Amino acid sequence: MELYFTFSILIVLSAIFSYLNSRYLKLPPAIGIMLLAIITSIALIAVGKTYPVFSTYVSGLVSSIDFPSVLMGAMLNFLLFAGAIHISMQDLAKQKLPILILSTLGVIVSTFLVGSLMYALLLQLGLDVPLIQCLVFGALISPTDPLAVIAILKRAKIRKHLEVKIAGESLFNDGVSVLLFAILLQLAQGSEVDITFKNVAGLFVQEMIGGLVIGFLLGYIGSQGIKRINDYQVTVLITVAIVMGGYMITRFLHISGPLTMAAAGLVIGNYGKKTAMSITDKDYLDKFWEMIDEILNAILFMIIGLELLLIPNIQQDWIIGLVSILIVLLSRYVSIWLPMWVIPKIERFDGRTMAVLVWGGLRGGVSIALALSIDTHLNQNLFLSATYYVVVFSIVVQGLSMGKLITFINRKQKV
């Protein structure tokens, strides 16, 4: 009953914020809902000074939501699958090398650069925070968030090859970032971790390659099942079973859930739709997953806004937060630029393409979920505040200005 009560409140608030945004703000849903949630959080903090009982109740409700588990264990799987079924595998294949580099080497470069610069910043501010903890922050903030990226790119009139690069990178970089985050966090906790090349490579193969293989296999099996029926209701139910059953399989095999869902969605969206589904099946499948995508995104970005209630020192950490934004943007640029000049025969991006790739690398709920999973004694509040500043700037400022940036670049190219 407690779970149902909490979920009911989330749905009601999501519906209210969605209505207000659609009726008055008219912003992209993800941005509008999150802004309304942030405004509500600020208002609740202000009201809490006069009516602490009310503020404490709402804060307790938000804190009762295990955001890392809810996002990483449930919502992320559904949202990744929903996003992947609309991406062309043929388009991904054309951009496979840039996507591979950005989602692997790019994440690693960004992690260590962000961590090093954050360590230097904190030293300048007189804060003695160990380098390994700063590297943990680098790992959680470096991956672009597939949920934020896909939600914003839907409304930005971006060139196809750039859209595929950014969306493809966001789908596949979670596996690398979560693995890197887990290793660095264990080191920060003082755990004995075997970080030899053999062990790390083994974890990489198990988590990433295993996730892709299982995902493709689930997508293929599901497509074969759909091919033998002609019932849109069962078709939709099979795809839901792939996501929920696939999550249980990933937990049992200790492989990457996000990569499994992305791979399964790609197979269903390409092979399954082409060979196994009728026009009616495709129509109902697309509408169902579009609705799931919209509802879960509304809930997700509302929770991100309300998480402000749980960050105690966000006002005091404004300098760290603002500089963190610059650090993340600079590291994003370097992580794209460096591989281009180190790896031979890789595609060279011009200045306009670099601008879109850097500005389109949005951060979102995944980074906040990882920050919340850091132990309290490892400066969780500090890194959570920095993460929140980066995520809000990323979604609101970068997200709202992406369309204008694309328009400006397109106009320049025509001149």
Short mmCIF file of C-alpha atoms in Angstrom, two decimals:
data_model
loop_
_atom_site.label_atom_id
_atom_site.label_comp_id
_atom_site.label_asym_id
_atom_site.label_seq_id
_atom_site.Cartn_x
_atom_site.Cartn_y
_atom_site.Cartn_z
CA MET A 1 0.00 0.00 0.00
CA GLU A 2 2.88 2.40 0.80
CA LEU A 3 4.38 1.86 -2.67
CA TYR A 4 0.98 2.42 -4.31
CA PHE A 5 0.48 5.62 -2.28
CA THR A 6 3.88 7.02 -3.30
CA PHE A 7 3.38 6.08 -6.95
CA SER A 8 -0.09 7.66 -6.93
CA ILE A 9 1.34 10.96 -5.68
CA LEU A 10 4.04 10.87 -8.37
CA ILE A 11 1.46 10.29 -11.10
CA VAL A 12 -0.81 13.08 -9.81
CA LEU A 13 2.07 15.57 -9.57
CA SER A 14 3.36 14.56 -13.01
CA ALA A 15 -0.10 15.12 -14.50
CA ILE A 16 -0.42 18.54 -12.83
CA PHE A 17 3.05 19.68 -13.93
CA SER A 18 2.50 18.33 -17.45
CA TYR A 19 -0.78 20.25 -17.70
CA LEU A 20 0.76 23.50 -16.42
CA ASN A 21 3.65 23.17 -18.83
CA SER A 22 1.41 22.37 -21.80
CA ARG A 23 -1.07 25.13 -20.90
CA TYR A 24 1.27 27.95 -19.89
CA LEU A 25 5.02 27.34 -20.23
CA LYS A 26 4.86 25.44 -23.53
CA LEU A 27 8.42 24.17 -23.04
CA PRO A 28 9.70 20.72 -24.06
CA PRO A 29 8.01 18.37 -21.53
CA ALA A 30 11.21 17.19 -19.84
CA ILE A 31 12.43 20.75 -19.28
CA GLY A 32 9.08 22.24 -18.31
CA ILE A 33 8.21 19.53 -15.80
CA MET A 34 11.64 19.67 -14.17
CA LEU A 35 11.51 23.48 -13.89
CA LEU A 36 8.08 23.34 -12.26
CA ALA A 37 9.35 20.69 -9.84
CA ILE A 38 12.36 22.86 -8.96
CA ILE A 39 10.13 25.90 -8.41
CA THR A 40 7.89 23.76 -6.21
CA SER A 41 10.93 22.55 -4.24
CA ILE A 42 12.13 26.13 -3.68
CA ALA A 43 8.64 27.14 -2.56
CA LEU A 44 8.47 24.20 -0.16
CA ILE A 45 11.85 25.14 1.30
CA ALA A 46 10.59 28.71 1.84
CA VAL A 47 7.29 27.49 3.33
CA GLY A 48 9.24 25.08 5.53
CA LYS A 49 10.72 28.00 7.46
CA THR A 50 7.21 28.97 8.55
CA TYR A 51 5.52 25.56 8.50
CA PRO A 52 8.30 23.02 9.16
CA VAL A 53 5.86 20.13 9.65
CA PHE A 54 4.59 20.42 6.07
CA SER A 55 8.08 20.74 4.59
CA THR A 56 9.32 17.78 6.64
CA TYR A 57 6.42 15.65 5.41
CA VAL A 58 7.11 16.40 1.73
CA SER A 59 10.86 15.90 2.18
CA GLY A 60 10.17 12.57 3.85
CA LEU A 61 7.98 11.54 0.95
CA VAL A 62 10.72 12.37 -1.58
CA SER A 63 13.41 10.66 0.52
CA SER A 64 11.25 7.52 0.69
CA ILE A 65 11.77 7.10 -3.06
CA ASP A 66 14.91 5.02 -3.56
CA PHE A 67 15.88 7.01 -6.65
CA PRO A 68 18.97 4.96 -7.61
CA SER A 69 16.99 1.72 -7.45
CA VAL A 70 13.88 3.13 -9.11
CA LEU A 71 15.83 4.68 -11.98
CA MET A 72 18.64 2.17 -12.54
CA GLY A 73 16.52 -0.87 -11.75
CA ALA A 74 13.21 -0.08 -13.45
CA MET A 75 12.67 3.20 -15.27
CA LEU A 76 15.97 3.18 -17.17
CA ASN A 77 15.23 -0.23 -18.68
CA PHE A 78 11.82 0.82 -19.99
CA LEU A 79 13.05 4.19 -21.26
CA LEU A 80 16.11 2.78 -23.02
CA PHE A 81 14.00 0.13 -24.75
CA ALA A 82 11.41 2.75 -25.72
CA GLY A 83 14.12 4.97 -27.18
CA ALA A 84 15.99 2.19 -28.96
CA ILE A 85 13.01 0.82 -30.91
CA HIS A 86 12.85 4.11 -32.86
CA ILE A 87 16.54 4.18 -33.85
CA SER A 88 17.64 2.77 -37.18
CA MET A 89 20.33 0.11 -36.85
CA GLN A 90 21.45 0.97 -40.37
CA ASP A 91 22.07 4.58 -39.32
CA LEU A 92 23.95 3.35 -36.23
CA ALA A 93 26.13 1.11 -38.38
CA LYS A 94 27.16 4.10 -40.51
CA GLN A 95 28.30 5.96 -37.39
CA LYS A 96 29.64 2.93 -35.49
CA LEU A 97 33.25 4.14 -35.11
CA PRO A 98 32.47 7.62 -33.70
CA ILE A 99 29.81 6.11 -31.39
CA LEU A 100 32.24 3.43 -30.17
CA ILE A 101 34.99 5.97 -29.48
CA LEU A 102 32.69 8.48 -27.77
CA SER A 103 31.03 5.85 -25.57
CA THR A 104 34.27 4.18 -24.43
CA LEU A 105 37.49 6.18 -24.76
CA GLY A 106 35.57 9.45 -24.52
CA VAL A 107 34.02 8.48 -21.18
CA ILE A 108 37.40 7.35 -19.78
CA VAL A 109 39.19 10.57 -20.87
CA SER A 110 36.38 12.72 -19.46
CA THR A 111 36.34 10.80 -16.16
CA PHE A 112 40.00 11.39 -15.39
CA LEU A 113 40.02 14.98 -16.67
CA VAL A 114 36.92 15.97 -14.68
CA GLY A 115 38.30 14.23 -11.58
CA SER A 116 41.70 15.93 -11.85
CA LEU A 117 40.25 19.40 -12.44
CA MET A 118 37.74 18.96 -9.62
CA TYR A 119 40.57 17.91 -7.29
CA ALA A 120 42.53 21.06 -8.24
CA LEU A 121 39.44 23.24 -7.74
CA LEU A 122 38.73 21.85 -4.28
CA LEU A 123 42.37 22.33 -3.26
CA GLN A 124 42.16 25.98 -4.32
CA LEU A 125 39.05 26.35 -2.15
CA GLY A 126 40.87 24.80 0.81
CA LEU A 127 38.97 21.51 0.76
CA ASP A 128 41.10 18.43 1.30
CA VAL A 129 39.14 15.89 -0.75
CA PRO A 130 41.08 12.81 -1.94
CA LEU A 131 41.73 12.50 -5.67
CA ILE A 132 40.03 9.10 -5.84
CA GLN A 133 36.75 10.64 -4.63
CA CYS A 134 37.01 13.32 -7.31
CA LEU A 135 37.53 10.58 -9.91
CA VAL A 136 34.32 8.94 -8.68
CA PHE A 137 32.58 12.23 -9.45
CA GLY A 138 34.25 12.25 -12.87
CA ALA A 139 32.87 8.79 -13.62
CA LEU A 140 29.28 9.62 -12.65
CA ILE A 141 29.12 12.95 -14.47
CA SER A 142 30.93 11.99 -17.70
CA PRO A 143 28.34 9.82 -19.49
CA THR A 144 25.68 11.60 -21.50
CA ASP A 145 22.24 10.65 -20.27
CA PRO A 146 20.15 8.71 -22.84
CA LEU A 147 16.89 9.79 -21.25
CA ALA A 148 17.67 13.51 -21.36
CA VAL A 149 19.37 13.32 -24.76
CA ILE A 150 16.62 11.41 -26.57
CA ALA A 151 13.87 13.50 -24.94
CA ILE A 152 15.48 16.78 -26.09
CA LEU A 153 16.66 15.60 -29.53
CA LYS A 154 13.09 14.68 -30.46
CA ARG A 155 12.31 18.39 -30.74
CA ALA A 156 15.62 19.70 -32.09
CA LYS A 157 15.89 19.90 -35.87
CA ILE A 158 19.34 18.35 -35.92
CA ARG A 159 21.03 16.74 -38.91
CA LYS A 160 20.49 13.01 -39.04
CA HIS A 161 24.13 11.90 -38.74
CA LEU A 162 24.65 14.15 -35.70
CA GLU A 163 21.45 12.96 -34.07
CA VAL A 164 22.54 9.34 -34.53
CA LYS A 165 26.00 10.06 -33.08
CA ILE A 166 24.63 11.76 -29.96
CA ALA A 167 21.74 9.34 -29.40
CA GLY A 168 23.89 6.28 -30.13
CA GLU A 169 26.61 7.43 -27.75
CA SER A 170 24.06 8.04 -24.99
CA LEU A 171 22.57 4.56 -25.44
CA PHE A 172 25.87 2.73 -25.13
CA ASN A 173 28.07 4.78 -22.79
CA ASP A 174 26.20 3.80 -19.62
CA GLY A 175 27.84 0.35 -19.58
CA VAL A 176 31.35 1.86 -19.52
CA SER A 177 30.51 4.60 -17.06
CA VAL A 178 28.73 2.37 -14.54
CA LEU A 179 31.60 -0.16 -14.63
CA LEU A 180 34.18 2.62 -14.21
CA PHE A 181 32.11 4.20 -11.43
CA ALA A 182 31.83 0.86 -9.57
CA ILE A 183 35.60 0.24 -9.70
CA LEU A 184 36.52 3.77 -8.59
CA LEU A 185 33.90 3.77 -5.83
CA GLN A 186 35.28 0.53 -4.41
CA LEU A 187 38.77 2.06 -4.42
CA ALA A 188 37.42 5.15 -2.64
CA GLN A 189 35.77 2.91 -0.04
CA GLY A 190 39.13 1.26 0.62
CA SER A 191 38.06 -2.10 -0.78
CA GLU A 192 40.66 -4.34 -2.34
CA VAL A 193 40.01 -4.24 -6.07
CA ASP A 194 41.99 -6.13 -8.68
CA ILE A 195 42.52 -3.44 -11.31
CA THR A 196 44.89 -5.40 -13.50
CA PHE A 197 44.26 -5.25 -17.24
CA LYS A 198 43.13 -8.87 -17.23
CA ASN A 199 40.49 -8.33 -14.55
CA VAL A 200 39.19 -5.04 -15.97
CA ALA A 201 39.05 -6.54 -19.47
CA GLY A 202 37.15 -9.53 -18.06
CA LEU A 203 34.62 -7.24 -16.36
CA PHE A 204 34.32 -5.24 -19.58
CA VAL A 205 33.56 -8.37 -21.61
CA GLN A 206 31.13 -9.70 -19.00
CA GLU A 207 29.24 -6.44 -18.48
CA MET A 208 29.25 -4.93 -21.96
CA ILE A 209 29.68 -7.75 -24.46
CA GLY A 210 27.48 -10.00 -22.33
CA GLY A 211 24.80 -7.30 -22.18
CA LEU A 212 24.83 -6.78 -25.94
CA VAL A 213 24.71 -10.52 -26.68
CA ILE A 214 21.82 -11.18 -24.28
CA GLY A 215 19.99 -8.11 -25.55
CA PHE A 216 20.27 -9.15 -29.19
CA LEU A 217 19.23 -12.69 -28.23
CA LEU A 218 16.15 -11.48 -26.31
CA GLY A 219 15.17 -9.22 -29.20
CA TYR A 220 15.54 -12.07 -31.71
CA ILE A 221 13.58 -14.58 -29.59
CA GLY A 222 10.83 -12.01 -29.03
CA SER A 223 10.68 -11.23 -32.75
CA GLN A 224 10.38 -14.92 -33.60
CA GLY A 225 7.51 -15.27 -31.13
CA ILE A 226 5.72 -12.22 -32.57
CA LYS A 227 6.22 -13.55 -36.09
CA ARG A 228 4.12 -16.62 -35.29
CA ILE A 229 1.07 -14.70 -34.09
CA ASN A 230 -1.18 -11.92 -35.38
CA ASP A 231 -2.34 -10.23 -32.20
CA TYR A 232 -1.21 -6.70 -31.31
CA GLN A 233 -2.05 -7.18 -27.63
CA VAL A 234 0.25 -10.19 -27.33
CA THR A 235 2.89 -8.37 -29.38
CA VAL A 236 2.95 -5.49 -26.91
CA LEU A 237 2.93 -7.90 -23.95
CA ILE A 238 5.95 -9.77 -25.37
CA THR A 239 7.96 -6.52 -25.56
CA VAL A 240 7.04 -5.69 -21.95
CA ALA A 241 8.15 -9.20 -20.94
CA ILE A 242 11.47 -8.67 -22.74
CA VAL A 243 12.15 -5.58 -20.62
CA MET A 244 11.05 -6.98 -17.27
CA GLY A 245 12.31 -10.52 -17.80
CA GLY A 246 15.51 -9.18 -19.34
CA TYR A 247 16.17 -7.14 -16.21
CA MET A 248 15.96 -10.26 -14.05
CA ILE A 249 18.37 -12.06 -16.39
CA THR A 250 20.90 -9.20 -16.22
CA ARG A 251 20.77 -9.25 -12.42
CA PHE A 252 21.35 -13.01 -12.36
CA LEU A 253 24.21 -12.96 -14.91
CA HIS A 254 25.78 -9.70 -13.60
CA ILE A 255 25.75 -8.02 -16.99
CA SER A 256 24.85 -4.49 -18.09
CA GLY A 257 21.10 -3.92 -17.93
CA PRO A 258 21.18 -0.67 -19.96
CA LEU A 259 23.12 -2.28 -22.81
CA THR A 260 20.82 -5.31 -22.77
CA MET A 261 17.73 -3.11 -23.09
CA ALA A 262 19.30 -0.93 -25.80
CA ALA A 263 20.28 -3.99 -27.85
CA ALA A 264 16.88 -5.68 -27.41
CA GLY A 265 15.08 -2.49 -28.41
CA LEU A 266 17.22 -2.11 -31.53
CA VAL A 267 16.44 -5.67 -32.64
CA ILE A 268 12.68 -5.31 -32.02
CA GLY A 269 12.62 -1.88 -33.65
CA ASN A 270 14.49 -2.99 -36.75
CA TYR A 271 14.38 -6.75 -37.36
CA GLY A 272 11.12 -7.35 -35.44
CA LYS A 273 9.14 -4.56 -37.08
CA LYS A 274 10.44 -5.45 -40.54
CA THR A 275 9.94 -9.21 -40.51
CA ALA A 276 7.49 -10.11 -37.75
CA MET A 277 4.83 -7.42 -37.39
CA SER A 278 1.76 -6.35 -39.30
CA ILE A 279 0.97 -2.68 -39.84
CA THR A 280 -1.51 -2.87 -36.96
CA ASP A 281 1.09 -4.44 -34.65
CA LYS A 282 3.61 -1.69 -35.48
CA ASP A 283 1.05 1.05 -34.90
CA TYR A 284 -0.02 -0.23 -31.49
CA LEU A 285 3.56 -1.03 -30.46
CA ASP A 286 4.79 2.47 -31.33
CA LYS A 287 1.87 4.17 -29.59
CA PHE A 288 2.22 2.01 -26.47
CA TRP A 289 5.94 2.66 -26.06
CA GLU A 290 5.58 6.35 -26.89
CA MET A 291 3.04 6.59 -24.06
CA ILE A 292 5.30 4.68 -21.66
CA ASP A 293 8.17 6.96 -22.67
CA GLU A 294 6.14 10.14 -22.04
CA ILE A 295 4.75 8.99 -18.68
CA LEU A 296 8.04 7.73 -17.26
CA ASN A 297 9.96 10.77 -18.52
CA ALA A 298 7.41 13.03 -16.83
CA ILE A 299 7.85 11.15 -13.55
CA LEU A 300 11.64 11.02 -13.90
CA PHE A 301 12.19 14.72 -14.53
CA MET A 302 9.71 15.64 -11.81
CA ILE A 303 11.65 13.51 -9.32
CA ILE A 304 14.90 15.18 -10.46
CA GLY A 305 13.36 18.57 -9.66
CA LEU A 306 12.08 17.43 -6.27
CA GLU A 307 15.46 15.93 -5.34
CA LEU A 308 16.48 19.53 -4.61
CA LEU A 309 14.73 19.09 -1.26
CA LEU A 310 17.31 16.46 -0.26
CA ILE A 311 20.47 18.46 -0.98
CA PRO A 312 21.29 20.34 2.24
CA ASN A 313 24.27 22.47 1.15
CA ILE A 314 23.35 23.40 -2.40
CA GLN A 315 23.34 27.16 -1.68
CA GLN A 316 26.75 27.09 0.00
CA ASP A 317 28.26 25.03 -2.83
CA TRP A 318 27.29 27.44 -5.64
CA ILE A 319 30.90 28.27 -6.57
CA ILE A 320 31.79 24.59 -6.85
CA GLY A 321 28.59 23.97 -8.81
CA LEU A 322 29.19 26.74 -11.34
CA VAL A 323 32.84 25.84 -11.89
CA SER A 324 31.82 22.17 -12.21
CA ILE A 325 29.66 23.15 -15.19
CA LEU A 326 32.69 24.67 -16.92
CA ILE A 327 34.85 21.66 -16.00
CA VAL A 328 32.32 19.21 -17.47
CA LEU A 329 31.93 21.21 -20.70
CA LEU A 330 35.71 21.54 -21.12
CA SER A 331 36.21 17.84 -20.44
CA ARG A 332 33.45 16.98 -22.92
CA TYR A 333 35.30 18.98 -25.59
CA VAL A 334 38.65 17.35 -24.84
CA SER A 335 37.13 13.85 -24.72
CA ILE A 336 35.83 14.34 -28.28
CA TRP A 337 38.83 16.22 -29.67
CA LEU A 338 41.62 14.04 -28.24
CA PRO A 339 40.62 10.70 -29.82
CA MET A 340 40.34 12.41 -33.21
CA TRP A 341 44.04 13.28 -33.14
CA VAL A 342 45.31 10.16 -31.38
CA ILE A 343 43.51 7.47 -33.38
CA PRO A 344 44.43 7.33 -37.08
CA LYS A 345 41.75 7.34 -39.79
CA ILE A 346 38.98 8.35 -37.41
CA GLU A 347 36.50 10.95 -38.59
CA ARG A 348 37.62 14.55 -38.00
CA PHE A 349 34.88 16.88 -36.77
CA ASP A 350 34.75 20.50 -37.86
CA GLY A 351 34.06 23.31 -35.39
CA ARG A 352 30.31 23.34 -35.95
CA THR A 353 30.00 19.60 -35.43
CA MET A 354 32.13 19.84 -32.28
CA ALA A 355 29.86 22.59 -30.94
CA VAL A 356 26.77 20.40 -31.41
CA LEU A 357 28.43 17.31 -29.90
CA VAL A 358 29.69 19.24 -26.87
CA TRP A 359 26.48 21.18 -26.25
CA GLY A 360 24.30 18.15 -26.99
CA GLY A 361 26.05 15.97 -24.39
CA LEU A 362 23.33 16.36 -21.77
CA ARG A 363 23.53 14.97 -18.25
CA GLY A 364 20.47 13.80 -16.35
CA GLY A 365 18.94 11.33 -13.94
CA VAL A 366 21.62 8.67 -14.30
CA SER A 367 24.27 11.03 -12.90
CA ILE A 368 22.04 12.00 -9.96
CA ALA A 369 21.22 8.35 -9.24
CA LEU A 370 24.92 7.45 -9.17
CA ALA A 371 25.71 10.46 -6.96
CA LEU A 372 23.03 9.37 -4.48
CA SER A 373 24.64 5.92 -4.30
CA ILE A 374 27.94 7.35 -2.99
CA ASP A 375 28.57 6.70 0.70
CA THR A 376 27.86 9.70 2.95
CA HIS A 377 31.39 9.72 4.38
CA LEU A 378 32.83 10.05 0.86
CA ASN A 379 31.58 13.67 0.58
CA GLN A 380 28.27 12.63 -0.96
CA ASN A 381 26.58 15.98 -0.26
CA LEU A 382 29.38 17.92 -1.96
CA PHE A 383 29.35 15.82 -5.12
CA LEU A 384 25.56 15.61 -5.15
CA SER A 385 25.36 19.41 -5.12
CA ALA A 386 27.90 19.69 -7.96
CA THR A 387 26.02 17.03 -9.91
CA TYR A 388 22.72 18.84 -9.46
CA TYR A 389 24.15 22.12 -10.76
CA VAL A 390 25.56 20.37 -13.84
CA VAL A 391 22.36 18.41 -14.54
CA VAL A 392 20.03 21.42 -14.18
CA PHE A 393 22.28 23.58 -16.38
CA SER A 394 22.58 20.75 -18.88
CA ILE A 395 18.86 20.07 -19.23
CA VAL A 396 17.55 23.64 -18.93
CA VAL A 397 20.21 25.83 -20.56
CA GLN A 398 21.75 23.38 -23.03
CA GLY A 399 18.42 21.68 -23.73
CA LEU A 400 16.54 24.90 -24.41
CA SER A 401 19.30 26.37 -26.57
CA MET A 402 19.98 23.26 -28.69
CA GLY A 403 17.37 24.26 -31.27
CA LYS A 404 18.77 27.79 -31.55
CA LEU A 405 22.31 26.44 -31.88
CA ILE A 406 21.23 24.11 -34.70
CA THR A 407 19.37 26.95 -36.45
CA PHE A 408 22.41 29.23 -36.16
CA ILE A 409 24.75 26.57 -37.55
CA ASN A 410 22.42 25.71 -40.42
CA ARG A 411 22.12 29.38 -41.32
CA LYS A 412 25.91 29.76 -41.31
CA GLN A 413 26.30 26.76 -43.60
CA LYS A 414 23.92 28.26 -46.16
CA VAL A 415 25.84 31.55 -46.26
#
